[in-house]
Short mmCIF file of C-alpha atoms in Angstrom, two decimals:
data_model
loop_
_atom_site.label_atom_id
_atom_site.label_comp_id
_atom_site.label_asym_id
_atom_site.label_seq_id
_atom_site.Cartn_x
_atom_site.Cartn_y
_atom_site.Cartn_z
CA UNK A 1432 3.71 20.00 10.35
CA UNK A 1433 5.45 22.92 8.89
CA UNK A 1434 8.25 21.24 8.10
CA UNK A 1435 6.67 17.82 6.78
CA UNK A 1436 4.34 20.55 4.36
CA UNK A 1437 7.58 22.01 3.25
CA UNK A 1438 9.59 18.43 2.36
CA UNK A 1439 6.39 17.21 0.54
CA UNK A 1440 5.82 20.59 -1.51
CA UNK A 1441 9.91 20.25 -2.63
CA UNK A 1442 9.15 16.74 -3.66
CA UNK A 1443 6.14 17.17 -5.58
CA UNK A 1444 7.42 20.13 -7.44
CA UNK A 1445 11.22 17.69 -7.75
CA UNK A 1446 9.83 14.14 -8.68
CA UNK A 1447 8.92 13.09 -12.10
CA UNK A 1448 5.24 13.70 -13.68
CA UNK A 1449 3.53 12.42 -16.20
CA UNK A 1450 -0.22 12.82 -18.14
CA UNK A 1451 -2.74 9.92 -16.76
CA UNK A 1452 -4.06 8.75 -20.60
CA UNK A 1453 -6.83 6.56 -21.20
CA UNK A 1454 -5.71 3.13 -21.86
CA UNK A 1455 -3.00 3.61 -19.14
CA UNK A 1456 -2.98 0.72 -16.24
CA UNK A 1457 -0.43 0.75 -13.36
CA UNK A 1458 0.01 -2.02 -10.31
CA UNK A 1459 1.76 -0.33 -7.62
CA UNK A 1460 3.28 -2.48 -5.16
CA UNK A 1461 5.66 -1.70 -2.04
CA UNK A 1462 7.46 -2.81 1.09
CA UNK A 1463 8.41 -6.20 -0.67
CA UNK A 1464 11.55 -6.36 1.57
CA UNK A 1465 13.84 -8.22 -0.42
CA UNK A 1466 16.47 -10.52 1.82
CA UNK A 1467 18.93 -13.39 1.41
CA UNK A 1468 16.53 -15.85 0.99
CA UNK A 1469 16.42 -17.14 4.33
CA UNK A 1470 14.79 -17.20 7.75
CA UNK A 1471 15.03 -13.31 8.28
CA UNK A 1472 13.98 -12.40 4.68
CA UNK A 1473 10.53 -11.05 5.30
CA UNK A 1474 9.48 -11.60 1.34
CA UNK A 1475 10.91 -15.48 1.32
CA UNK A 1476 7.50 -16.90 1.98
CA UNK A 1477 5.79 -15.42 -0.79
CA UNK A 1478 8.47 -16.20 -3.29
CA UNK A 1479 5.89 -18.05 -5.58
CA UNK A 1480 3.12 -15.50 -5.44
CA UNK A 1481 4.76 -12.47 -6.56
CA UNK A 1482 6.37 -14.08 -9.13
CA UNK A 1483 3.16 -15.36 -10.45
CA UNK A 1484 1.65 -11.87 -9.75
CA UNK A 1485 4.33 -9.95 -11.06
CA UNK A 1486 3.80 -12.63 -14.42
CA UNK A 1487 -0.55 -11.53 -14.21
CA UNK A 1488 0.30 -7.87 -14.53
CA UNK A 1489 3.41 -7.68 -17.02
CA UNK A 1490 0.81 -10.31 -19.55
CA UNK A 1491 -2.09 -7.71 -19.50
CA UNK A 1492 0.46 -5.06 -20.15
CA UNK A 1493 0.35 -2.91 -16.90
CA UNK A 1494 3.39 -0.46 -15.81
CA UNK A 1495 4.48 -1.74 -12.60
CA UNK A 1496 5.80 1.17 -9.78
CA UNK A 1497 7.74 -0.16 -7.01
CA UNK A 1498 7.19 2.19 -4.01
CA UNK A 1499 9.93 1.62 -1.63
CA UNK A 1500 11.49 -0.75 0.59
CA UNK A 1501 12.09 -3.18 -2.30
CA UNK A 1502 15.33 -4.31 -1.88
CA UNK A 1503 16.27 -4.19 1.83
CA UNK A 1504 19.62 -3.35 1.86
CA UNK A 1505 19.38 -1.80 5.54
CA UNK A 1506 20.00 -5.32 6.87
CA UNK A 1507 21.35 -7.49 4.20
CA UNK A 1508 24.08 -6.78 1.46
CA UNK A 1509 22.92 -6.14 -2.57
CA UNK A 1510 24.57 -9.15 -3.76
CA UNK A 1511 22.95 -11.19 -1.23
CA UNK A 1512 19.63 -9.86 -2.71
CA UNK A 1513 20.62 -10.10 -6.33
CA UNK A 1514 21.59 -13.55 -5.50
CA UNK A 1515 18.75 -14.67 -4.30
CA UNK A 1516 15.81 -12.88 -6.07
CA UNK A 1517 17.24 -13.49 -9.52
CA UNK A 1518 13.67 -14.74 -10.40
CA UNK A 1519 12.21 -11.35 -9.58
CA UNK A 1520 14.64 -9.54 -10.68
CA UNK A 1521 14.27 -10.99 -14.04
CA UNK A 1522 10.63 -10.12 -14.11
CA UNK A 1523 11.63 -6.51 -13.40
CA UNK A 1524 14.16 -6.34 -16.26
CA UNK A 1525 11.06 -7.60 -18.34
CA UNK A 1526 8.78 -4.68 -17.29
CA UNK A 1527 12.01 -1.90 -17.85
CA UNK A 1528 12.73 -3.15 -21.05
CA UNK A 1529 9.36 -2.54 -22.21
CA UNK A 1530 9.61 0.83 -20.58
CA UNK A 1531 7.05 0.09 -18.33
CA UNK A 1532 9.01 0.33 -14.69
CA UNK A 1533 8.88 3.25 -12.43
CA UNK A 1534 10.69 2.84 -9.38
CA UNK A 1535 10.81 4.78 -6.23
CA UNK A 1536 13.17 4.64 -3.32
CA UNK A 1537 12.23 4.07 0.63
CA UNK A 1538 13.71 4.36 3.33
CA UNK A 1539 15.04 1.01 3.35
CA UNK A 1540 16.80 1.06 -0.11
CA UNK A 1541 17.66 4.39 -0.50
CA UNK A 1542 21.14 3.60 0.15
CA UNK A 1543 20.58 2.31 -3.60
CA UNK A 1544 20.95 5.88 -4.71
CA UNK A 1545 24.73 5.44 -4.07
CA UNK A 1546 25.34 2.62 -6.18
CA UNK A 1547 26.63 3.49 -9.60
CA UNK A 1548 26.09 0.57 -11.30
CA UNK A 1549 22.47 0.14 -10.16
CA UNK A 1550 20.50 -0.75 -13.57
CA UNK A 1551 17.18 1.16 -12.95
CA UNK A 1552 16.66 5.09 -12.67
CA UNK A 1553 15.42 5.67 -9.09
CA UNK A 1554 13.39 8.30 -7.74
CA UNK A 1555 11.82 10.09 -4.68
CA UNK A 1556 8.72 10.10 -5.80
CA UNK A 1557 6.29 10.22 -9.01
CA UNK A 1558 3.33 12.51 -9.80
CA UNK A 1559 0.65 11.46 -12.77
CA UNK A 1560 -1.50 14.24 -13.83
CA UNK A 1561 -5.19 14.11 -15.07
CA UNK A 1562 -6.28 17.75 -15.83
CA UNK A 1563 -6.22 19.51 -13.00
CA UNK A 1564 -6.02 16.82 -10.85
CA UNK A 1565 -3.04 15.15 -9.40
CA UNK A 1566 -2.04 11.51 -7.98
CA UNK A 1567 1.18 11.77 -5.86
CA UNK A 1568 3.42 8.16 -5.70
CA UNK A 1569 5.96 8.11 -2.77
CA UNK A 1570 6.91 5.70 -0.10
CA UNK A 1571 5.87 7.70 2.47
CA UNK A 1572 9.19 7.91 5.16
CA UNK A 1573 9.49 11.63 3.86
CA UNK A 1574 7.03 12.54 6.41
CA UNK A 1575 8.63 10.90 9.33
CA UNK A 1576 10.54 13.25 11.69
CA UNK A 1577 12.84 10.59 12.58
CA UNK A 1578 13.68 9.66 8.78
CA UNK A 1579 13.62 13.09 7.60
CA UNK A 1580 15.97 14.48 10.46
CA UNK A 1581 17.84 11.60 12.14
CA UNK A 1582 18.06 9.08 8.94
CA UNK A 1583 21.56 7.73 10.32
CA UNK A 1584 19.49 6.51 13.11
CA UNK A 1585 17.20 4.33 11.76
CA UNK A 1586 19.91 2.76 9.59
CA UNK A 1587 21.99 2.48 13.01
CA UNK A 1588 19.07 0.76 14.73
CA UNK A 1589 18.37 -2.00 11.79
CA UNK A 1590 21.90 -2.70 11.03
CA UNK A 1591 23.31 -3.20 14.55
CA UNK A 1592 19.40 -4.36 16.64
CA UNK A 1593 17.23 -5.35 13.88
CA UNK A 1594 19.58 -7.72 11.77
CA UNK A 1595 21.36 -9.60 14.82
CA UNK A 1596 18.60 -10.35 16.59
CA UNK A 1597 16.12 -11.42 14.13
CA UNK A 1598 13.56 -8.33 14.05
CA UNK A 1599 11.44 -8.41 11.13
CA UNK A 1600 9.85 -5.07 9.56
CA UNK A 1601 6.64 -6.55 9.52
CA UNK A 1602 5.96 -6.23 13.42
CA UNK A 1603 7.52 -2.42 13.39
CA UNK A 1604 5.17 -1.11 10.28
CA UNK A 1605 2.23 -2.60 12.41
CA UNK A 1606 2.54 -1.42 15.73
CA UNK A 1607 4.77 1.55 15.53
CA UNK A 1608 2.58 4.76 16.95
CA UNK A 1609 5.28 6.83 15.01
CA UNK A 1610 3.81 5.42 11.99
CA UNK A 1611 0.26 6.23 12.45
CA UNK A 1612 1.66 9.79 12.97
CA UNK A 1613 3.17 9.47 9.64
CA UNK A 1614 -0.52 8.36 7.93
CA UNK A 1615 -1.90 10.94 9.88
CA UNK A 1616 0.76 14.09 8.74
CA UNK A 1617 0.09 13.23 4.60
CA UNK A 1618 -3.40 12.75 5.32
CA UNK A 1619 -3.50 16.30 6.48
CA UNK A 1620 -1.13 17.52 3.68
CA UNK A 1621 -3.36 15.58 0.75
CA UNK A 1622 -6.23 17.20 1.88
CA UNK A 1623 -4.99 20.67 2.26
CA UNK A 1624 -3.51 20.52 -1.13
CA UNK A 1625 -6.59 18.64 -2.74
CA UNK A 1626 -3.97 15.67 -3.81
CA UNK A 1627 -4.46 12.12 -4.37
CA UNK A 1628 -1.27 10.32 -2.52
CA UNK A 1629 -0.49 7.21 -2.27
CA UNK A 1630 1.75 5.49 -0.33
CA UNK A 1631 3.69 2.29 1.40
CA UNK A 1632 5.70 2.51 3.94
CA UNK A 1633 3.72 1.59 7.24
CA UNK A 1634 2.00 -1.80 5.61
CA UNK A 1635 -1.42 -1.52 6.36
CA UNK A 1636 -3.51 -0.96 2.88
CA UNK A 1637 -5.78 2.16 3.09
CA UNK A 1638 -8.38 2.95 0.56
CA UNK A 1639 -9.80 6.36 0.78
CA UNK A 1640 -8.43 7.10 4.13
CA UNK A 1641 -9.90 3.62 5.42
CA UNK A 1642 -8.30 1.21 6.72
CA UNK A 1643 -9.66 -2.72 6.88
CA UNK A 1644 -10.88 -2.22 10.49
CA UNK A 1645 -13.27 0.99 10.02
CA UNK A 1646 -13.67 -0.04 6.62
CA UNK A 1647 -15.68 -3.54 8.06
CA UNK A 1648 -17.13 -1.06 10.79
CA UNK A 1649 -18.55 1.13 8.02
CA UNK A 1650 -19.58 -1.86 6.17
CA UNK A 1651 -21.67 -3.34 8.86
CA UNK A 1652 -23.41 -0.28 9.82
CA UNK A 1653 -24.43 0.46 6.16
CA UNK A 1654 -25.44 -4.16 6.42
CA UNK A 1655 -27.61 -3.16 9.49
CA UNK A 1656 -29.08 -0.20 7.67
CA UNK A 1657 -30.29 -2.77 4.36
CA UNK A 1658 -31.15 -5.53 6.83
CA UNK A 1659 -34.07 -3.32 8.49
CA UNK A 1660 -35.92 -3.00 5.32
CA UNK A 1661 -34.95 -6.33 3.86
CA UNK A 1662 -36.59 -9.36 4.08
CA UNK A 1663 -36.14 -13.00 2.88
CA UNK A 1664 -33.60 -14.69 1.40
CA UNK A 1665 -31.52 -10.77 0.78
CA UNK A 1666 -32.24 -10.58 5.69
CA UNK A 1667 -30.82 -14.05 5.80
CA UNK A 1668 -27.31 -13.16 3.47
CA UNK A 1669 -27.25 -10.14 5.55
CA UNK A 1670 -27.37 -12.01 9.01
CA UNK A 1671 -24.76 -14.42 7.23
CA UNK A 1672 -22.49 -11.62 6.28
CA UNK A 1673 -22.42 -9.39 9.73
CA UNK A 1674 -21.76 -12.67 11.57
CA UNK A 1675 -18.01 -13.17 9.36
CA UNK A 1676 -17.55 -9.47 9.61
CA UNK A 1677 -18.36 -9.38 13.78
CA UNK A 1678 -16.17 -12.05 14.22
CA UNK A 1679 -13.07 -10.25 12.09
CA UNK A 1680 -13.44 -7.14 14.18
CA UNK A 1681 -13.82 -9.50 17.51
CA UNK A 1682 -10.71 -10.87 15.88
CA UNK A 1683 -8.66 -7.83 15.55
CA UNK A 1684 -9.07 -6.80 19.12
CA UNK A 1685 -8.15 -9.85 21.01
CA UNK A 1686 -4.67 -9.69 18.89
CA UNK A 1687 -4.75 -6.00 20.47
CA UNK A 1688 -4.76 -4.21 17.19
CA UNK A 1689 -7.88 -1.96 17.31
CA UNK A 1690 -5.57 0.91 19.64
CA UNK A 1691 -3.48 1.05 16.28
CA UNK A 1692 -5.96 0.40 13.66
CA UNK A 1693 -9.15 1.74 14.56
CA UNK A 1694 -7.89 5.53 15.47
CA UNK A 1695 -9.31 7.54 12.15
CA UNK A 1696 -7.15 9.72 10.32
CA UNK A 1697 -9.78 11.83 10.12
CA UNK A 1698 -10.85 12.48 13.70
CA UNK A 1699 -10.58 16.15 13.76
CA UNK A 1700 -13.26 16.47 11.50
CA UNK A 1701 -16.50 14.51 10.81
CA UNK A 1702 -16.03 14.21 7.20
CA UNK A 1703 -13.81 11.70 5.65
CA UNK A 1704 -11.72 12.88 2.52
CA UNK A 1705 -10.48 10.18 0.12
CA UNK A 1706 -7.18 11.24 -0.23
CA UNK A 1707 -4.72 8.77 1.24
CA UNK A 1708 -4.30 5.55 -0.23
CA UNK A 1709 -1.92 2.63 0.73
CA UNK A 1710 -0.66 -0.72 -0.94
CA UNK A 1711 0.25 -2.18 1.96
CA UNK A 1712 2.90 -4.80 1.37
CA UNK A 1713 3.87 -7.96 -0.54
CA UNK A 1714 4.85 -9.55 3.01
CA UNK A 1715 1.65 -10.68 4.76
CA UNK A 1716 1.37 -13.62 6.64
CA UNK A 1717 -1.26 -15.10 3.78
CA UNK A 1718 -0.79 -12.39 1.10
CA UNK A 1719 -0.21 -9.58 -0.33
CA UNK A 1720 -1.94 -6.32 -1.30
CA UNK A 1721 -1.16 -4.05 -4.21
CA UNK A 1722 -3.40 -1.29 -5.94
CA UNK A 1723 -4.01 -0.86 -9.32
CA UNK A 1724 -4.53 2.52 -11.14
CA UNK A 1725 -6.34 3.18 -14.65
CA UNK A 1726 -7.64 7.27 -15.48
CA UNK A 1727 -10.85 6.22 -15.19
CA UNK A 1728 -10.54 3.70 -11.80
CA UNK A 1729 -8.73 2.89 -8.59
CA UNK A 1730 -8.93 -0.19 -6.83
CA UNK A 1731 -7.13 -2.57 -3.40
CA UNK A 1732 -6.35 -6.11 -4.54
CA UNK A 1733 -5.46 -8.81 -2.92
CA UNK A 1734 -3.57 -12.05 -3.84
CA UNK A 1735 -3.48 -15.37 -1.79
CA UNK A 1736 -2.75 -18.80 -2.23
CA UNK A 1737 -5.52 -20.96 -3.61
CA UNK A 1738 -7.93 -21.28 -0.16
CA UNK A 1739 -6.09 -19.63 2.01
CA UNK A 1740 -8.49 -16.30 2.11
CA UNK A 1741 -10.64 -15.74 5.25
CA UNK A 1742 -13.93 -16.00 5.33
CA UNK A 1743 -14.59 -12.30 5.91
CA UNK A 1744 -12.26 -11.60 2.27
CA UNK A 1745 -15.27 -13.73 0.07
CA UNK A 1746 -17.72 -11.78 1.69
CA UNK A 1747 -16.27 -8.00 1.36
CA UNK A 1748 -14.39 -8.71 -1.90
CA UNK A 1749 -16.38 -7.17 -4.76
CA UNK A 1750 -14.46 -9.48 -7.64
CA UNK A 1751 -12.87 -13.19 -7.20
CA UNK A 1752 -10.51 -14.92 -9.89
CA UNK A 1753 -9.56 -18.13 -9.40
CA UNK A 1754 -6.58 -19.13 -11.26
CA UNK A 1755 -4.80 -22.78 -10.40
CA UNK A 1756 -2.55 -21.91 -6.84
CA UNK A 1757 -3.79 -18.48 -6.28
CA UNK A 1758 -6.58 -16.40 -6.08
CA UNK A 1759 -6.99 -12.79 -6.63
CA UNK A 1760 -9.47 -10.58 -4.73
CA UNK A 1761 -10.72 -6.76 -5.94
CA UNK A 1762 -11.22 -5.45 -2.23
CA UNK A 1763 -12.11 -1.70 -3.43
CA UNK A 1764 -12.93 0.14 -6.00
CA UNK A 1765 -14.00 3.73 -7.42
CA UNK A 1766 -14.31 6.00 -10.43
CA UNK A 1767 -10.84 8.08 -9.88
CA UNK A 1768 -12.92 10.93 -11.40
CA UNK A 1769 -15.14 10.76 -8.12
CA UNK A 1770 -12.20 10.50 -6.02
CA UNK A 1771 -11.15 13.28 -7.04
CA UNK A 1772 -14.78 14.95 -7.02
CA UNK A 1773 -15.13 14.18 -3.47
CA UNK A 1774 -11.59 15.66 -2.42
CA UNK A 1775 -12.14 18.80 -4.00
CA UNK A 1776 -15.78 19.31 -2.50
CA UNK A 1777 -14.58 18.11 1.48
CA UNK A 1778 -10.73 19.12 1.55
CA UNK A 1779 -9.70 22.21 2.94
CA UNK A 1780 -10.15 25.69 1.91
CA UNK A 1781 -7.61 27.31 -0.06
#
């Protein structure tokens, strides 16, 4: 851990910062995994939603941070990409023109860093600052042994394994113990140094150090609380709800996820600090997740095709809007000033 403290103190103190004003809005997305276009491009099919979600956020005027793993140029060539993303690309010229583009490199298209004629400034990470209190943008790789010591590896294993025999990153981010261990190091690190970080990387969304599994677990022992002293119509919309969110969990562990998902990064201690935040990815089977970041809020969204959301999303989702093809879900939200509040009350002694 020694080391990992070290790399994230140099970055912190090396990356670009900036005040967090009133009026600001970000949308930070990450792990969109940019291909050819083709069978093994992980992004291909949600071509249409990004664009249109990419379109949402650049008409109500928000700065849009990339956080890694955007263009994947571990296992296909830049041209390729350019080629066949021109669409997206386009959108992103829109957002830099307007000087409203922050991107940061993972550790799939880092390589970027090499290329001279690359039209967008690229960084390690980003830091926004609110008073004393800090939010801390990076892709999250910097606290993987493996990446931080043996980099040529893991661009060994994806150029000459991954790529020929049609691996996508999807199934690695999900079920790679190693990456757990990476949630679990900058959890540690944001709570010792009373940080807000947020992150990509792995592609599982975390809000306040939860992820969707013990996030539905907490949910449906707080449901089971309310349902002993309701009564009526409120019982019968509780009994509704527990039902969706029993069979989600029941869901989750006959695919053999809860080993991965349900271990808390917080299990050394019984308090939970809401440091470590995620946007999971822009490649899910049926969507994709982003976060979005005012000074005075925080929040997990989701976007899906029009009715293709499970039945447990309507339920937990605090806002819906329904646009034409796609639908838009507010999964979690807080008062960032309470985030904070609540990290500098639990996280460790200085």
């Amino acid at each position: 851990m020694k080391d990992v403290y070290r790399s994230l103190d140099n970055l912190i103190k090396e990356c670009p910062q900036r005040s967090l004003q009133n009026g600001d809005r970000y949308v930070i997305m990450s792990d969109l995994h940019m291909g050819d276009g083709g069978s093994r491009d992980d992004l291909a099919h949600n071509r249409a939603l990004i664009v249109k979600a990419l379109h949402y956020y650049y008409a109500q005027g928000y700065t849009l941070i990339l956080n890694g793993d955007i263009e994947d140029v571990q296992k296909f060539k830049y041209a390729q990409i350019l080629t066949a993303w021109r669409d997206l690309f386009k959108i992103f010229n829109d957002f830099a023109q307007d000087n409203r583009f922050i991107k940061i490199v993972g550790n799939h298209d880092i390589a970027l860093l090499h290329d001279t004629d690359y039209p967008y400034p690229l960084h390690h990470g980003y830091s926004f600052v609110k008073g004393n209190d800090r939010l801390f943008v990076f892709h999250g790789h910097q606290a993987s042994k493996l990446f931080s010591e043996y980099d040529y590896i893991s661009e060994f294993v994806v150029k000459f394994m991954a790529k020929p025999f049609h691996i996508k990153n999807g199934n690695v981010a999900h079920h790679s113990k190693r990456r757990f261990a990476v949630e679990k190091r900058i959890y540690r690190y944001a709570q010792d140094r009373k940080v807000i970080a947020i992150i990509g990387h792995t592609h599982r969304p975390l809000f306040e150090s939860l992820s969707k599994y013990d996030s539905l677990r907490w949910s449906i022992e707080d449901l089971i609380r309310e349902y002993a002293l309701a009564s009526g119509e409120r019982r019968e919309q509780i009994r509704i709800t527990l039902t969706v969110y029993k069979a989600e969990l029941e869901r989750l562990e006959k695919q053999k996820l809860k080993e991965k998902i349900s271990r808390s990064l917080y299990q050394a201690s019984p308090l939970l600090v809401p440091c470590l935040f995620n946007s999971g990815c822009a490649t899910g089977k049926k969507g994709l997740t982003c976060l979005e970041v005012s000074a005075e809020r925080i929040s997990l969204e989701y976007w899906t095709p029009r009715g293709q959301a499970k039945s447990y999303i309507h339920e937990e989702a605090l806002r819906q809007e329904n646009y034409e093809d796609f639908q838009k879900y507010t999964l979690k939200e807080d008062d960032l000033g309470h985030v904070f509040l609540r990290i500098s009350l639990l996280g460790s002694e200085s």
